[in-house]
Amino acid sequence: MIDQGQYPLYRSMSTSSTRFDAGRVHGFPPIEGGDTRVLILGTIPTPASVQARQYYAQAGDAFWPIMARALGFDAEASYAERIAALVQARIGLWDVLKSCVRKSERDSDLEPASMVVNDIGSFLTRHRTVGRICFNGAQAEVLFRQLVLPDLSRELASVELLYRPSTSANCSAIPLEAKHQSWAAALL
């Protein structure tokens, strides 16, 4: 069981007012530990994730099974235990977008004019130990490079940026085993 006092941002997420209304999605706070070394960035929560108030709760999303296999925890563990496993492995989790209008669960159905980005620069300033950012899918990487990277200082922009195949069930062109191998290599 996770000690919510030990992970204050998990505590704030579990009591936050994250919601899905009229197509506008508001994301979650980051999952982070004091010595985060890898930051995984998605795009923005799906409606199912917003409803569950959990990262990667969409049916068929392979994120948690991939993380469990790579890091050695039970994919069926409670959400709190899965978050604790990420933090223990020094892995942070967040999304590029803070909010936007989402027309469906697909990242391709986001309204560009509605996009508000998270303050990833401040996250990296707080966590100088982050040496790598892994993007969960092409859309997260594209949005980061277009909307976030131009505003980062040279020091922060030197963090290694790695595309990883989307864990979404909507991205079935890449076999699950290839996704496992790609993600496992990035988390070392």
Short mmCIF file of C-alpha atoms in Angstrom, two decimals:
data_model
loop_
_atom_site.label_atom_id
_atom_site.label_comp_id
_atom_site.label_asym_id
_atom_site.label_seq_id
_atom_site.Cartn_x
_atom_site.Cartn_y
_atom_site.Cartn_z
CA MET A 1 0.00 0.00 0.00
CA ILE A 2 1.28 3.46 -0.89
CA ASP A 3 2.02 5.92 1.90
CA GLN A 4 0.27 8.98 0.50
CA GLY A 5 2.22 11.20 2.88
CA GLN A 6 5.42 9.98 1.25
CA TYR A 7 4.15 10.91 -2.24
CA PRO A 8 2.32 14.23 -1.81
CA LEU A 9 1.56 14.65 -5.51
CA TYR A 10 -0.18 11.28 -5.56
CA ARG A 11 -2.23 12.53 -2.61
CA SER A 12 -3.14 15.73 -4.47
CA MET A 13 -4.17 13.71 -7.51
CA SER A 14 -6.46 11.47 -5.51
CA THR A 15 -8.32 14.51 -4.18
CA SER A 16 -8.11 16.78 -7.24
CA SER A 17 -11.04 18.02 -9.28
CA THR A 18 -9.98 16.36 -12.55
CA ARG A 19 -13.03 16.18 -14.79
CA PHE A 20 -14.42 15.63 -18.28
CA ASP A 21 -17.11 18.12 -19.26
CA ALA A 22 -18.44 19.31 -22.58
CA GLY A 23 -15.42 17.86 -24.36
CA ARG A 24 -12.82 19.82 -22.35
CA VAL A 25 -10.40 17.49 -20.58
CA HIS A 26 -8.32 18.61 -17.61
CA GLY A 27 -5.26 16.49 -16.94
CA PHE A 28 -3.76 15.12 -13.76
CA PRO A 29 -0.87 16.42 -11.66
CA PRO A 30 2.45 14.69 -12.28
CA ILE A 31 3.52 11.51 -10.56
CA GLU A 32 6.99 12.26 -9.27
CA GLY A 33 9.55 11.36 -6.67
CA GLY A 34 12.37 13.51 -5.38
CA ASP A 35 14.96 11.83 -7.60
CA THR A 36 13.04 11.20 -10.82
CA ARG A 37 15.41 10.11 -13.59
CA VAL A 38 12.97 9.31 -16.41
CA LEU A 39 9.83 11.28 -17.23
CA ILE A 40 7.17 9.57 -19.30
CA LEU A 41 4.92 12.00 -21.14
CA GLY A 42 1.59 11.10 -22.67
CA THR A 43 -0.69 13.50 -24.47
CA ILE A 44 -3.73 13.97 -22.15
CA PRO A 45 -6.00 11.53 -20.29
CA THR A 46 -8.71 9.72 -22.20
CA PRO A 47 -12.32 10.01 -21.01
CA ALA A 48 -12.00 6.59 -19.31
CA SER A 49 -8.88 7.72 -17.44
CA VAL A 50 -10.58 10.94 -16.36
CA GLN A 51 -13.59 8.99 -15.10
CA ALA A 52 -11.37 6.53 -13.21
CA ARG A 53 -9.05 9.36 -12.06
CA GLN A 54 -6.09 7.19 -13.04
CA TYR A 55 -3.41 7.42 -15.66
CA TYR A 56 -3.86 4.88 -18.48
CA ALA A 57 -7.24 3.47 -17.40
CA GLN A 58 -8.54 3.11 -20.99
CA ALA A 59 -9.60 -0.50 -21.70
CA GLY A 60 -6.92 -2.33 -23.65
CA ASP A 61 -4.15 0.19 -22.98
CA ALA A 62 -0.92 -1.75 -22.44
CA PHE A 63 0.85 0.90 -20.33
CA TRP A 64 0.55 -0.85 -16.98
CA PRO A 65 1.34 -4.37 -18.27
CA ILE A 66 4.41 -2.98 -20.08
CA MET A 67 5.60 -1.08 -16.98
CA ALA A 68 4.93 -4.10 -14.76
CA ARG A 69 6.96 -6.40 -16.97
CA ALA A 70 9.83 -3.91 -17.35
CA LEU A 71 10.00 -3.00 -13.65
CA GLY A 72 8.99 -6.30 -12.04
CA PHE A 73 5.66 -5.52 -10.37
CA ASP A 74 2.17 -6.99 -10.70
CA ALA A 75 0.14 -5.30 -13.45
CA GLU A 76 -3.01 -6.15 -11.49
CA ALA A 77 -1.77 -4.45 -8.31
CA SER A 78 -3.80 -1.55 -6.99
CA TYR A 79 -3.35 1.79 -8.71
CA ALA A 80 -1.56 3.12 -5.61
CA GLU A 81 0.89 0.20 -5.71
CA ARG A 82 1.56 0.68 -9.42
CA ILE A 83 2.26 4.39 -8.87
CA ALA A 84 4.56 3.52 -5.96
CA ALA A 85 6.46 1.09 -8.23
CA LEU A 86 7.06 3.86 -10.77
CA VAL A 87 8.24 6.29 -8.09
CA GLN A 88 10.50 3.63 -6.57
CA ALA A 89 12.04 3.07 -10.03
CA ARG A 90 12.58 6.85 -10.24
CA ILE A 91 10.10 7.23 -13.09
CA GLY A 92 7.80 10.22 -13.35
CA LEU A 93 4.55 10.32 -15.27
CA TRP A 94 2.69 13.28 -16.74
CA ASP A 95 1.10 14.58 -19.92
CA VAL A 96 2.20 17.27 -22.35
CA LEU A 97 -1.22 18.91 -22.21
CA LYS A 98 -2.80 20.39 -19.11
CA SER A 99 -6.18 20.73 -20.83
CA CYS A 100 -7.81 20.71 -24.24
CA VAL A 101 -11.03 19.89 -26.03
CA ARG A 102 -11.10 16.19 -26.80
CA LYS A 103 -13.70 14.91 -29.29
CA SER A 104 -13.02 11.18 -28.63
CA GLU A 105 -10.51 8.92 -26.88
CA ARG A 106 -8.14 9.22 -29.87
CA ASP A 107 -5.27 11.71 -29.59
CA SER A 108 -5.88 12.63 -33.22
CA ASP A 109 -9.23 14.15 -32.16
CA LEU A 110 -7.82 16.95 -30.01
CA GLU A 111 -8.78 20.53 -30.87
CA PRO A 112 -5.48 22.37 -31.55
CA ALA A 113 -6.76 25.85 -30.66
CA SER A 114 -7.88 24.61 -27.23
CA MET A 115 -4.53 23.17 -26.10
CA VAL A 116 -2.94 24.38 -22.85
CA VAL A 117 0.43 22.80 -22.01
CA ASN A 118 1.72 21.67 -18.64
CA ASP A 119 4.69 23.54 -17.18
CA ILE A 120 7.23 20.85 -18.00
CA GLY A 121 10.06 23.35 -17.73
CA SER A 122 9.30 23.85 -14.02
CA PHE A 123 9.10 20.09 -13.55
CA LEU A 124 12.58 19.71 -15.07
CA THR A 125 13.91 22.58 -12.96
CA ARG A 126 12.63 20.85 -9.80
CA HIS A 127 14.03 17.51 -11.00
CA ARG A 128 17.55 18.11 -12.28
CA THR A 129 18.01 14.33 -12.06
CA VAL A 130 15.78 13.78 -15.13
CA GLY A 131 18.06 12.67 -17.93
CA ARG A 132 15.48 11.24 -20.30
CA ILE A 133 11.96 12.00 -21.43
CA CYS A 134 10.06 9.15 -23.06
CA PHE A 135 7.03 10.02 -25.16
CA ASN A 136 4.16 7.59 -25.08
CA GLY A 137 3.33 7.81 -28.77
CA ALA A 138 3.97 10.15 -31.64
CA GLN A 139 1.32 12.72 -30.72
CA ALA A 140 2.91 13.37 -27.31
CA GLU A 141 6.31 13.85 -28.96
CA VAL A 142 4.98 16.15 -31.69
CA LEU A 143 3.10 18.34 -29.21
CA PHE A 144 6.12 18.52 -26.90
CA ARG A 145 8.44 19.55 -29.73
CA GLN A 146 5.97 22.13 -31.05
CA LEU A 147 4.53 23.58 -27.84
CA VAL A 148 7.07 22.96 -25.03
CA LEU A 149 10.61 22.52 -26.34
CA PRO A 150 10.95 25.99 -27.92
CA ASP A 151 10.44 27.58 -24.48
CA LEU A 152 12.93 25.45 -22.57
CA SER A 153 16.34 26.81 -21.71
CA ARG A 154 19.35 25.22 -23.37
CA GLU A 155 20.20 23.41 -20.16
CA LEU A 156 16.76 21.83 -19.90
CA ALA A 157 16.55 21.14 -23.61
CA SER A 158 19.62 18.88 -23.35
CA VAL A 159 17.58 16.11 -21.71
CA GLU A 160 17.50 13.02 -23.96
CA LEU A 161 14.18 12.81 -25.82
CA LEU A 162 12.97 9.34 -26.86
CA TYR A 163 9.88 8.38 -28.83
CA ARG A 164 8.34 5.11 -27.67
CA PRO A 165 5.43 3.36 -29.38
CA SER A 166 2.04 4.27 -27.99
CA THR A 167 0.68 1.85 -25.42
CA SER A 168 -2.87 2.68 -26.55
CA ALA A 169 -5.14 -0.07 -27.85
CA ASN A 170 -5.73 2.27 -30.82
CA CYS A 171 -2.10 1.73 -31.85
CA SER A 172 -2.17 -1.90 -32.93
CA ALA A 173 0.26 -1.65 -35.86
CA ILE A 174 3.18 -2.41 -33.51
CA PRO A 175 3.06 -5.84 -31.86
CA LEU A 176 2.84 -5.88 -28.06
CA GLU A 177 6.17 -7.70 -27.72
CA ALA A 178 7.93 -4.98 -29.73
CA LYS A 179 6.34 -2.35 -27.47
CA HIS A 180 7.57 -4.24 -24.38
CA GLN A 181 11.12 -4.36 -25.73
CA SER A 182 11.17 -0.72 -26.77
CA TRP A 183 9.86 0.54 -23.43
CA ALA A 184 12.08 -1.77 -21.36
CA ALA A 185 15.19 -0.49 -23.15
CA ALA A 186 14.16 3.13 -22.48
CA LEU A 187 13.57 2.61 -18.74
CA LEU A 188 17.01 1.18 -17.93
#
